[in-house]
């Protein structure tokens, strides 16, 4: 039997399962008055049949349903569905063992006979509230997870191990440190941790610690009071407060000034922030995920990163392997990127020739996943054919010398076939960075001055070209 509420639309569909007609009718009247659509059936088999064909938000079932089954059978049928409803079981007073078993198998809760109407109303409301929140999170994840890009496509043993670890740490609140070279997808992993956990419906706020000077950095993170500094015309809460119960990602945390590191350590220990210009501390609920392409252990030894902050951040580490260490992921990643581009470009027939995929798989990809994605986009955009052959790849991937610009008679450059200005400028920038470091005998501040760059900009360019790690080996570059 199905009963609908008298006024307005239903607030949820409830299935009542009880072998006693009087109890079914009683629950129908009670729930319809609360605004729910109600269907009632007398046993396990009709309950299974209805669950298989109609969407149900909540099941309320008696534990004892006669010789043909029990409430546990109804629970198992409900939990086996792709989008299972919440289940509340009605049990006789003084039989807690069966109720405990039901909770272990996924029941939302149980209620003992005789029950109070208000108690049941509240239980139904809470169960449907949980159901709605679960559906909202599932919808959000379904919409956002494809946007995490090809990183989720990785199926190599190291990437499978990484995603297993992401699933384990996502539900918690512990601080997470994501490490890996530039272009490996550290922000994507941080977003995955956020979306896989209970905070998915809350904000995810990435923040680049290398992009701002010390004063602005603290104001953005911790907030400030009105009048705290010139231009502070109003109070601002800061990212850690603004994120609510969401996640704040501190990208390039290894670039954070030492004085700010001290304050961040206290913030993480106390779970409170002190806005700039304030004497009072404000508690925050956001989870913190830090990311770096630097080896923080080496930074600690060099005196550029606080050891106590390192241990505070390094509660759980998610290390992203470079693409060259998981070459089996390159073909599926490239195919994934190409399928997305084919849809965007309206060219559904786009595909790689086998020899093109073989060349990419052998290439070291210093720019990692980001470089691979750019390479696929270049090939798809420039190719006239739907089959992307080796000629669509840059010369370096094909094992050929890069075309260079030559000077003509009037001093103007003569551009050869396949010349790429951006790559040409990148090559020159890299050579000038290395030349400045050599001339400055490895002192970075002096090298930055020789190039007319700020130290922060110089460090950024080193990281962009993947020079940071190799230059910070023992005997390598020194800080000025």
Short mmCIF file of C-alpha atoms in Angstrom, two decimals:
data_model
loop_
_atom_site.label_atom_id
_atom_site.label_comp_id
_atom_site.label_asym_id
_atom_site.label_seq_id
_atom_site.Cartn_x
_atom_site.Cartn_y
_atom_site.Cartn_z
CA UNK A 1 0.00 0.00 0.00
CA UNK A 2 1.23 3.52 -0.80
CA UNK A 3 0.15 6.64 1.06
CA UNK A 4 1.04 10.20 0.06
CA UNK A 5 1.06 13.32 2.25
CA UNK A 6 -2.10 15.38 2.23
CA UNK A 7 -0.46 18.73 1.50
CA UNK A 8 2.58 19.76 -0.55
CA UNK A 9 5.19 17.48 -2.07
CA UNK A 10 6.69 14.46 -0.26
CA UNK A 11 9.79 15.08 1.89
CA UNK A 12 11.10 11.61 1.16
CA UNK A 13 9.92 8.10 0.28
CA UNK A 14 9.71 5.72 3.27
CA UNK A 15 9.18 1.98 2.95
CA UNK A 16 7.55 0.33 5.97
CA UNK A 17 7.99 -3.45 6.32
CA UNK A 18 5.93 -5.22 9.00
CA UNK A 19 3.91 -8.42 9.02
CA UNK A 20 1.26 -6.85 11.28
CA UNK A 21 -1.35 -4.81 9.38
CA UNK A 22 -2.16 -2.65 12.41
CA UNK A 23 1.48 -1.58 12.81
CA UNK A 24 1.80 -0.81 9.09
CA UNK A 25 -1.32 1.38 9.21
CA UNK A 26 -0.15 3.10 12.39
CA UNK A 27 3.25 3.99 10.91
CA UNK A 28 1.67 5.13 7.64
CA UNK A 29 -0.61 7.60 9.43
CA UNK A 30 2.25 8.88 11.60
CA UNK A 31 4.67 9.38 8.70
CA UNK A 32 2.17 10.82 6.21
CA UNK A 33 1.25 13.47 8.78
CA UNK A 34 4.96 14.39 8.85
CA UNK A 35 4.93 14.95 5.08
CA UNK A 36 6.53 11.73 3.83
CA UNK A 37 5.42 9.48 0.97
CA UNK A 38 4.91 6.02 2.48
CA UNK A 39 4.75 2.53 0.99
CA UNK A 40 4.07 -0.46 3.24
CA UNK A 41 4.54 -4.17 2.59
CA UNK A 42 4.07 -7.25 4.81
CA UNK A 43 7.34 -9.12 4.35
CA UNK A 44 10.83 -9.63 2.90
CA UNK A 45 9.96 -10.68 -0.67
CA UNK A 46 7.56 -7.78 -1.43
CA UNK A 47 10.15 -5.44 0.14
CA UNK A 48 12.85 -6.80 -2.19
CA UNK A 49 10.57 -6.41 -5.20
CA UNK A 50 9.73 -2.81 -4.35
CA UNK A 51 13.37 -1.87 -3.61
CA UNK A 52 14.36 -3.27 -7.01
CA UNK A 53 11.95 -1.06 -8.95
CA UNK A 54 11.25 2.10 -6.91
CA UNK A 55 13.67 4.63 -5.38
CA UNK A 56 13.38 4.64 -1.58
CA UNK A 57 15.06 7.04 0.85
CA UNK A 58 14.40 5.20 4.11
CA UNK A 59 13.31 1.71 5.14
CA UNK A 60 11.63 1.09 8.51
CA UNK A 61 11.37 -2.61 9.15
CA UNK A 62 10.36 -4.78 12.06
CA UNK A 63 13.12 -7.20 13.04
CA UNK A 64 10.71 -10.15 13.18
CA UNK A 65 8.77 -10.75 9.98
CA UNK A 66 7.47 -14.29 10.53
CA UNK A 67 8.85 -17.53 9.09
CA UNK A 68 9.70 -16.01 5.67
CA UNK A 69 12.58 -13.84 6.87
CA UNK A 70 13.65 -11.01 9.17
CA UNK A 71 14.52 -7.34 9.20
CA UNK A 72 18.16 -8.31 8.62
CA UNK A 73 17.15 -9.78 5.23
CA UNK A 74 15.46 -6.46 4.34
CA UNK A 75 18.58 -4.59 5.51
CA UNK A 76 20.85 -6.71 3.31
CA UNK A 77 18.60 -6.22 0.28
CA UNK A 78 18.63 -2.45 0.84
CA UNK A 79 22.41 -2.28 1.36
CA UNK A 80 23.01 -4.22 -1.88
CA UNK A 81 21.48 -1.43 -3.96
CA UNK A 82 23.70 0.94 -5.94
CA UNK A 83 22.27 3.89 -4.00
CA UNK A 84 21.15 2.25 -0.74
CA UNK A 85 18.51 3.89 1.44
CA UNK A 86 19.02 4.35 5.16
CA UNK A 87 17.49 1.56 7.27
CA UNK A 88 15.93 1.80 10.74
CA UNK A 89 14.94 -1.46 12.45
CA UNK A 90 12.22 -1.93 15.06
CA UNK A 91 13.17 -4.51 17.65
CA UNK A 92 11.51 -5.95 20.74
CA UNK A 93 12.61 -4.50 24.06
CA UNK A 94 15.44 -6.45 25.66
CA UNK A 95 16.97 -7.95 22.47
CA UNK A 96 20.04 -5.74 21.93
CA UNK A 97 22.21 -8.44 20.32
CA UNK A 98 20.20 -8.49 17.10
CA UNK A 99 20.23 -4.68 17.02
CA UNK A 100 24.03 -4.64 17.38
CA UNK A 101 24.31 -7.11 14.49
CA UNK A 102 22.08 -4.84 12.38
CA UNK A 103 24.31 -1.83 13.10
CA UNK A 104 27.36 -3.82 12.05
CA UNK A 105 25.68 -4.63 8.74
CA UNK A 106 24.96 -0.97 7.99
CA UNK A 107 21.64 -0.06 9.64
CA UNK A 108 21.35 3.63 10.46
CA UNK A 109 19.82 2.89 13.88
CA UNK A 110 17.21 0.85 15.71
CA UNK A 111 14.29 1.64 17.98
CA UNK A 112 12.76 -0.60 20.65
CA UNK A 113 9.07 -1.40 21.10
CA UNK A 114 7.13 0.22 22.60
CA UNK A 115 8.52 3.47 21.15
CA UNK A 116 7.60 7.10 21.63
CA UNK A 117 6.18 8.85 18.54
CA UNK A 118 8.46 11.85 18.99
CA UNK A 119 11.47 9.57 19.27
CA UNK A 120 10.55 7.91 15.96
CA UNK A 121 9.90 11.26 14.25
CA UNK A 122 13.35 12.49 15.27
CA UNK A 123 15.03 9.26 14.16
CA UNK A 124 13.35 9.41 10.74
CA UNK A 125 14.34 13.07 10.32
CA UNK A 126 17.99 12.37 11.20
CA UNK A 127 18.17 9.32 8.92
CA UNK A 128 16.78 11.23 5.94
CA UNK A 129 19.08 14.16 6.70
CA UNK A 130 22.06 11.80 6.50
CA UNK A 131 20.71 10.31 3.27
CA UNK A 132 20.35 13.77 1.69
CA UNK A 133 23.88 14.75 2.72
CA UNK A 134 25.29 11.51 1.30
CA UNK A 135 23.51 12.10 -2.01
CA UNK A 136 24.75 15.69 -2.15
CA UNK A 137 28.34 14.57 -1.59
CA UNK A 138 28.02 11.82 -4.22
CA UNK A 139 26.68 14.32 -6.75
CA UNK A 140 29.47 16.76 -5.95
CA UNK A 141 32.14 14.08 -6.30
CA UNK A 142 30.67 12.83 -9.58
CA UNK A 143 30.80 16.39 -10.93
CA UNK A 144 34.24 17.33 -9.62
CA UNK A 145 36.32 14.16 -9.75
CA UNK A 146 36.49 14.06 -13.58
CA UNK A 147 37.98 17.55 -13.34
CA UNK A 148 40.96 16.14 -11.47
CA UNK A 149 42.48 15.34 -14.84
CA UNK A 150 44.48 12.39 -16.05
CA UNK A 151 46.29 11.83 -12.78
CA UNK A 152 43.41 9.57 -11.73
CA UNK A 153 44.08 7.41 -14.79
CA UNK A 154 47.43 6.18 -13.47
CA UNK A 155 47.34 2.39 -12.96
CA UNK A 156 50.99 1.62 -12.27
CA UNK A 157 51.75 -0.13 -8.94
CA UNK A 158 53.06 3.11 -7.40
CA UNK A 159 49.98 5.09 -8.41
CA UNK A 160 47.63 2.35 -7.20
CA UNK A 161 49.43 2.40 -3.85
CA UNK A 162 49.13 6.19 -3.75
CA UNK A 163 45.37 6.13 -4.38
CA UNK A 164 44.87 3.45 -1.76
CA UNK A 165 46.63 5.74 0.70
CA UNK A 166 44.48 8.70 -0.42
CA UNK A 167 41.36 6.67 0.35
CA UNK A 168 42.69 5.86 3.82
CA UNK A 169 43.67 9.39 4.83
CA UNK A 170 40.75 11.26 3.21
CA UNK A 171 38.19 10.72 6.01
CA UNK A 172 40.52 11.99 8.76
CA UNK A 173 41.64 15.45 9.83
CA UNK A 174 45.41 14.85 10.07
CA UNK A 175 47.71 17.24 8.25
CA UNK A 176 48.93 15.77 4.96
CA UNK A 177 52.17 16.58 3.10
CA UNK A 178 52.11 16.04 -0.68
CA UNK A 179 55.55 15.86 -2.30
CA UNK A 180 56.68 15.50 -5.89
CA UNK A 181 58.36 17.25 -8.80
CA UNK A 182 56.75 20.14 -10.63
CA UNK A 183 54.00 18.96 -12.97
CA UNK A 184 53.27 15.68 -11.20
CA UNK A 185 49.85 16.89 -9.99
CA UNK A 186 50.24 17.70 -6.30
CA UNK A 187 47.19 19.98 -6.24
CA UNK A 188 45.12 17.26 -7.91
CA UNK A 189 46.07 14.81 -5.17
CA UNK A 190 45.22 17.39 -2.50
CA UNK A 191 41.81 17.92 -4.15
CA UNK A 192 41.27 14.16 -4.23
CA UNK A 193 41.95 13.93 -0.48
CA UNK A 194 39.42 16.73 0.03
CA UNK A 195 36.75 15.24 -2.26
CA UNK A 196 37.10 11.66 -1.00
CA UNK A 197 36.47 12.71 2.60
CA UNK A 198 33.62 14.20 4.58
CA UNK A 199 34.65 17.75 3.64
CA UNK A 200 33.75 17.41 -0.06
CA UNK A 201 30.80 19.82 0.19
CA UNK A 202 32.98 22.44 1.93
CA UNK A 203 35.48 24.85 0.27
CA UNK A 204 38.86 23.75 -1.07
CA UNK A 205 41.19 26.77 -0.98
CA UNK A 206 44.65 26.41 -2.59
CA UNK A 207 47.24 29.01 -1.61
CA UNK A 208 50.71 29.58 -3.11
CA UNK A 209 53.16 30.36 -0.30
CA UNK A 210 55.82 31.60 -2.76
CA UNK A 211 53.62 34.15 -4.51
CA UNK A 212 53.42 36.84 -1.79
CA UNK A 213 55.75 38.71 0.51
CA UNK A 214 55.82 37.91 4.21
CA UNK A 215 53.32 40.52 5.43
CA UNK A 216 50.70 39.78 2.80
CA UNK A 217 51.24 36.04 3.26
CA UNK A 218 50.32 36.20 6.97
CA UNK A 219 47.34 38.46 6.30
CA UNK A 220 45.98 36.08 3.64
CA UNK A 221 46.43 33.00 5.80
CA UNK A 222 45.56 34.25 9.27
CA UNK A 223 43.42 37.31 8.49
CA UNK A 224 43.81 40.86 9.77
CA UNK A 225 41.97 43.47 11.79
CA UNK A 226 40.89 46.84 10.51
CA UNK A 227 43.77 49.31 10.73
CA UNK A 228 46.38 46.56 11.25
CA UNK A 229 48.44 48.06 8.40
CA UNK A 230 48.14 50.64 5.66
CA UNK A 231 45.27 49.68 3.39
CA UNK A 232 43.53 47.45 5.96
CA UNK A 233 40.22 49.31 5.76
CA UNK A 234 38.13 46.41 7.03
CA UNK A 235 38.47 43.19 9.00
CA UNK A 236 39.33 40.06 7.00
CA UNK A 237 39.09 36.50 8.35
CA UNK A 238 41.90 34.81 6.36
CA UNK A 239 41.87 31.52 4.48
CA UNK A 240 42.03 29.17 7.47
CA UNK A 241 38.84 30.68 8.88
CA UNK A 242 37.15 31.26 5.51
CA UNK A 243 37.52 27.59 4.59
CA UNK A 244 35.14 26.65 7.40
CA UNK A 245 35.22 22.86 7.71
CA UNK A 246 36.83 22.54 4.28
CA UNK A 247 40.49 22.25 3.26
CA UNK A 248 43.33 24.75 2.84
CA UNK A 249 46.21 23.66 0.61
CA UNK A 250 49.53 25.38 1.30
CA UNK A 251 51.34 25.00 -2.02
CA UNK A 252 55.12 25.52 -2.19
CA UNK A 253 55.26 25.48 1.60
CA UNK A 254 59.04 25.11 1.35
CA UNK A 255 59.20 28.71 0.10
CA UNK A 256 57.57 30.13 3.24
CA UNK A 257 59.77 32.63 5.17
CA UNK A 258 61.19 31.32 8.45
CA UNK A 259 59.35 33.92 10.54
CA UNK A 260 56.01 32.81 9.06
CA UNK A 261 56.97 29.18 9.59
CA UNK A 262 57.14 29.84 13.35
CA UNK A 263 53.61 31.25 13.34
CA UNK A 264 52.26 28.45 11.16
CA UNK A 265 53.70 25.85 13.55
CA UNK A 266 51.82 27.40 16.47
CA UNK A 267 48.63 27.63 14.41
CA UNK A 268 48.78 23.93 13.54
CA UNK A 269 49.54 22.95 17.14
CA UNK A 270 46.83 25.07 18.77
CA UNK A 271 44.26 24.92 15.91
CA UNK A 272 43.83 28.68 16.41
CA UNK A 273 44.87 31.72 14.36
CA UNK A 274 45.76 35.19 15.55
CA UNK A 275 44.77 37.73 12.86
CA UNK A 276 47.34 40.43 12.13
CA UNK A 277 46.70 43.31 14.52
CA UNK A 278 44.63 41.23 16.95
CA UNK A 279 45.45 40.13 20.49
CA UNK A 280 42.85 37.35 20.47
CA UNK A 281 43.11 33.90 18.92
CA UNK A 282 40.30 32.44 16.79
CA UNK A 283 39.77 28.66 16.47
CA UNK A 284 39.48 27.14 12.99
CA UNK A 285 38.15 23.80 11.71
CA UNK A 286 39.77 23.49 8.27
CA UNK A 287 42.08 20.66 7.35
CA UNK A 288 45.56 21.67 6.19
CA UNK A 289 47.32 19.97 3.28
CA UNK A 290 50.84 21.17 2.47
CA UNK A 291 52.63 20.57 -0.84
CA UNK A 292 56.19 21.05 -2.01
CA UNK A 293 58.49 20.12 -4.88
CA UNK A 294 61.47 20.50 -2.57
CA UNK A 295 63.01 17.88 -0.29
CA UNK A 296 62.18 19.36 3.08
CA UNK A 297 64.69 17.15 4.90
CA UNK A 298 67.46 18.84 2.86
CA UNK A 299 65.89 22.25 3.52
CA UNK A 300 65.93 21.52 7.27
CA UNK A 301 69.64 20.57 7.13
CA UNK A 302 70.37 23.76 5.18
CA UNK A 303 68.58 25.87 7.82
CA UNK A 304 65.91 27.10 5.40
CA UNK A 305 63.03 25.15 6.94
CA UNK A 306 62.19 24.60 10.58
CA UNK A 307 62.62 21.04 11.78
CA UNK A 308 59.67 21.22 14.19
CA UNK A 309 57.35 22.46 11.42
CA UNK A 310 58.60 19.71 9.13
CA UNK A 311 57.62 17.05 11.67
CA UNK A 312 54.25 18.73 12.23
CA UNK A 313 53.51 18.72 8.47
CA UNK A 314 54.95 15.28 7.87
CA UNK A 315 52.24 13.38 9.75
CA UNK A 316 51.13 11.62 6.53
CA UNK A 317 53.17 11.96 3.32
CA UNK A 318 51.76 11.34 -0.15
CA UNK A 319 54.70 11.11 -2.57
CA UNK A 320 53.94 11.54 -6.26
CA UNK A 321 56.39 9.63 -8.48
CA UNK A 322 57.68 11.43 -11.59
CA UNK A 323 56.28 10.24 -14.90
CA UNK A 324 59.64 8.79 -15.99
CA UNK A 325 59.41 6.31 -13.09
CA UNK A 326 56.00 5.01 -14.21
CA UNK A 327 56.24 4.85 -18.04
CA UNK A 328 53.39 2.30 -18.22
CA UNK A 329 51.04 5.16 -17.24
CA UNK A 330 52.02 7.31 -20.25
CA UNK A 331 49.85 5.63 -22.95
CA UNK A 332 46.63 5.60 -20.88
CA UNK A 333 47.28 9.15 -19.68
CA UNK A 334 47.92 10.40 -23.23
CA UNK A 335 44.81 8.59 -24.50
CA UNK A 336 42.75 10.10 -21.69
CA UNK A 337 43.91 13.63 -22.52
CA UNK A 338 43.29 13.04 -26.22
CA UNK A 339 39.73 11.78 -25.64
CA UNK A 340 38.93 14.98 -23.73
CA UNK A 341 40.44 17.10 -26.49
CA UNK A 342 38.57 15.16 -29.19
CA UNK A 343 35.32 16.10 -27.49
CA UNK A 344 36.32 19.76 -27.08
CA UNK A 345 37.52 20.05 -30.70
CA UNK A 346 34.56 18.15 -32.16
CA UNK A 347 36.88 15.53 -33.68
CA UNK A 348 35.73 12.18 -32.24
CA UNK A 349 38.07 10.19 -34.52
CA UNK A 350 41.32 11.51 -32.99
CA UNK A 351 43.68 8.71 -32.00
CA UNK A 352 47.39 7.97 -31.65
CA UNK A 353 49.36 5.83 -34.04
CA UNK A 354 51.02 2.95 -32.06
CA UNK A 355 54.51 4.25 -32.86
CA UNK A 356 53.56 7.68 -31.44
CA UNK A 357 52.57 6.14 -28.11
CA UNK A 358 55.79 4.08 -28.13
CA UNK A 359 57.91 7.24 -28.58
CA UNK A 360 56.09 9.01 -25.72
CA UNK A 361 56.52 6.00 -23.46
CA UNK A 362 60.31 6.11 -23.99
CA UNK A 363 60.56 9.86 -23.32
CA UNK A 364 61.69 11.01 -19.84
CA UNK A 365 59.17 13.91 -19.49
CA UNK A 366 61.07 16.37 -17.27
CA UNK A 367 57.83 18.37 -17.01
CA UNK A 368 55.85 15.28 -15.96
CA UNK A 369 52.06 15.00 -16.43
CA UNK A 370 51.67 18.71 -17.20
CA UNK A 371 54.20 18.43 -20.04
CA UNK A 372 52.47 15.33 -21.40
CA UNK A 373 49.11 17.09 -21.39
CA UNK A 374 50.56 20.09 -23.24
CA UNK A 375 52.24 17.77 -25.75
CA UNK A 376 48.96 15.98 -26.49
CA UNK A 377 47.14 19.30 -26.89
CA UNK A 378 49.82 20.53 -29.31
CA UNK A 379 49.61 17.35 -31.39
CA UNK A 380 45.80 17.36 -31.57
CA UNK A 381 45.62 21.04 -32.44
CA UNK A 382 48.26 21.03 -35.17
CA UNK A 383 47.44 17.71 -36.84
CA UNK A 384 45.34 17.71 -40.02
CA UNK A 385 44.80 13.96 -39.73
CA UNK A 386 42.77 12.13 -37.11
CA UNK A 387 45.66 9.72 -36.65
CA UNK A 388 48.43 11.45 -34.70
CA UNK A 389 51.71 10.11 -36.04
CA UNK A 390 55.26 10.67 -34.72
CA UNK A 391 55.58 13.91 -36.75
CA UNK A 392 53.04 15.56 -34.41
CA UNK A 393 55.46 15.20 -31.48
CA UNK A 394 58.24 17.70 -30.68
CA UNK A 395 61.64 16.84 -32.19
CA UNK A 396 63.14 16.13 -28.74
CA UNK A 397 60.61 13.31 -28.21
CA UNK A 398 61.46 11.88 -31.64
CA UNK A 399 65.15 11.97 -30.76
CA UNK A 400 65.92 14.82 -33.19
CA UNK A 401 67.67 18.14 -32.61
CA UNK A 402 65.39 21.09 -31.89
CA UNK A 403 65.09 23.54 -34.82
CA UNK A 404 66.92 26.76 -34.01
CA UNK A 405 66.36 30.31 -35.16
CA UNK A 406 69.14 31.54 -37.53
CA UNK A 407 70.02 35.08 -38.41
CA UNK A 408 69.46 36.23 -41.97
CA UNK A 409 71.39 38.88 -43.90
CA UNK A 410 69.63 41.77 -42.18
CA UNK A 411 70.04 40.21 -38.75
CA UNK A 412 66.45 39.01 -38.69
CA UNK A 413 65.85 35.43 -37.46
CA UNK A 414 65.12 32.78 -40.07
CA UNK A 415 62.59 30.37 -38.59
CA UNK A 416 62.88 26.71 -39.56
CA UNK A 417 60.03 24.25 -39.89
CA UNK A 418 58.82 23.18 -36.43
CA UNK A 419 60.37 26.14 -34.60
CA UNK A 420 58.59 26.84 -31.29
CA UNK A 421 59.11 30.29 -29.77
CA UNK A 422 58.03 29.33 -26.26
CA UNK A 423 60.40 26.36 -26.15
CA UNK A 424 63.18 28.49 -27.65
CA UNK A 425 62.75 31.14 -24.95
CA UNK A 426 62.59 28.47 -22.23
CA UNK A 427 65.88 27.01 -23.44
CA UNK A 428 67.52 30.43 -23.34
CA UNK A 429 66.13 31.14 -19.88
CA UNK A 430 67.46 27.84 -18.57
CA UNK A 431 70.93 28.48 -20.01
CA UNK A 432 71.03 31.97 -18.50
CA UNK A 433 69.98 30.63 -15.08
CA UNK A 434 72.78 28.06 -15.15
CA UNK A 435 75.31 30.61 -16.42
CA UNK A 436 74.39 33.06 -13.65
CA UNK A 437 74.76 30.37 -11.00
CA UNK A 438 78.14 29.37 -12.38
CA UNK A 439 79.35 32.99 -12.50
CA UNK A 440 78.04 33.60 -8.96
CA UNK A 441 79.80 30.43 -7.75
CA UNK A 442 76.50 28.94 -6.68
CA UNK A 443 75.31 31.86 -4.53
CA UNK A 444 71.67 32.25 -5.48
CA UNK A 445 71.17 35.81 -4.27
CA UNK A 446 74.16 36.96 -6.33
CA UNK A 447 72.94 34.97 -9.37
CA UNK A 448 69.52 36.63 -9.06
CA UNK A 449 71.19 40.08 -9.00
CA UNK A 450 73.20 39.26 -12.14
CA UNK A 451 69.93 38.49 -13.96
CA UNK A 452 68.10 41.53 -12.57
CA UNK A 453 65.58 39.30 -10.74
CA UNK A 454 64.26 39.25 -7.20
CA UNK A 455 65.41 36.26 -5.19
CA UNK A 456 61.85 34.89 -5.00
CA UNK A 457 61.43 35.20 -8.80
CA UNK A 458 64.80 33.52 -9.32
CA UNK A 459 63.80 30.59 -7.10
CA UNK A 460 60.50 30.28 -8.95
CA UNK A 461 62.29 30.08 -12.33
CA UNK A 462 64.68 27.44 -11.01
CA UNK A 463 61.73 25.34 -9.88
CA UNK A 464 59.93 25.87 -13.20
CA UNK A 465 62.88 24.37 -15.08
CA UNK A 466 63.29 21.50 -12.61
CA UNK A 467 66.70 22.78 -11.51
CA UNK A 468 65.94 23.13 -7.80
CA UNK A 469 66.55 19.61 -6.59
CA UNK A 470 69.71 18.91 -8.58
CA UNK A 471 71.22 22.23 -7.57
CA UNK A 472 70.59 21.65 -3.88
CA UNK A 473 72.57 18.44 -3.71
CA UNK A 474 75.68 18.51 -1.48
CA UNK A 475 78.26 20.52 -3.31
CA UNK A 476 75.60 22.24 -5.42
CA UNK A 477 74.03 25.67 -5.16
CA UNK A 478 74.33 27.64 -1.93
CA UNK A 479 71.87 30.15 -0.60
CA UNK A 480 73.17 33.66 -0.49
#
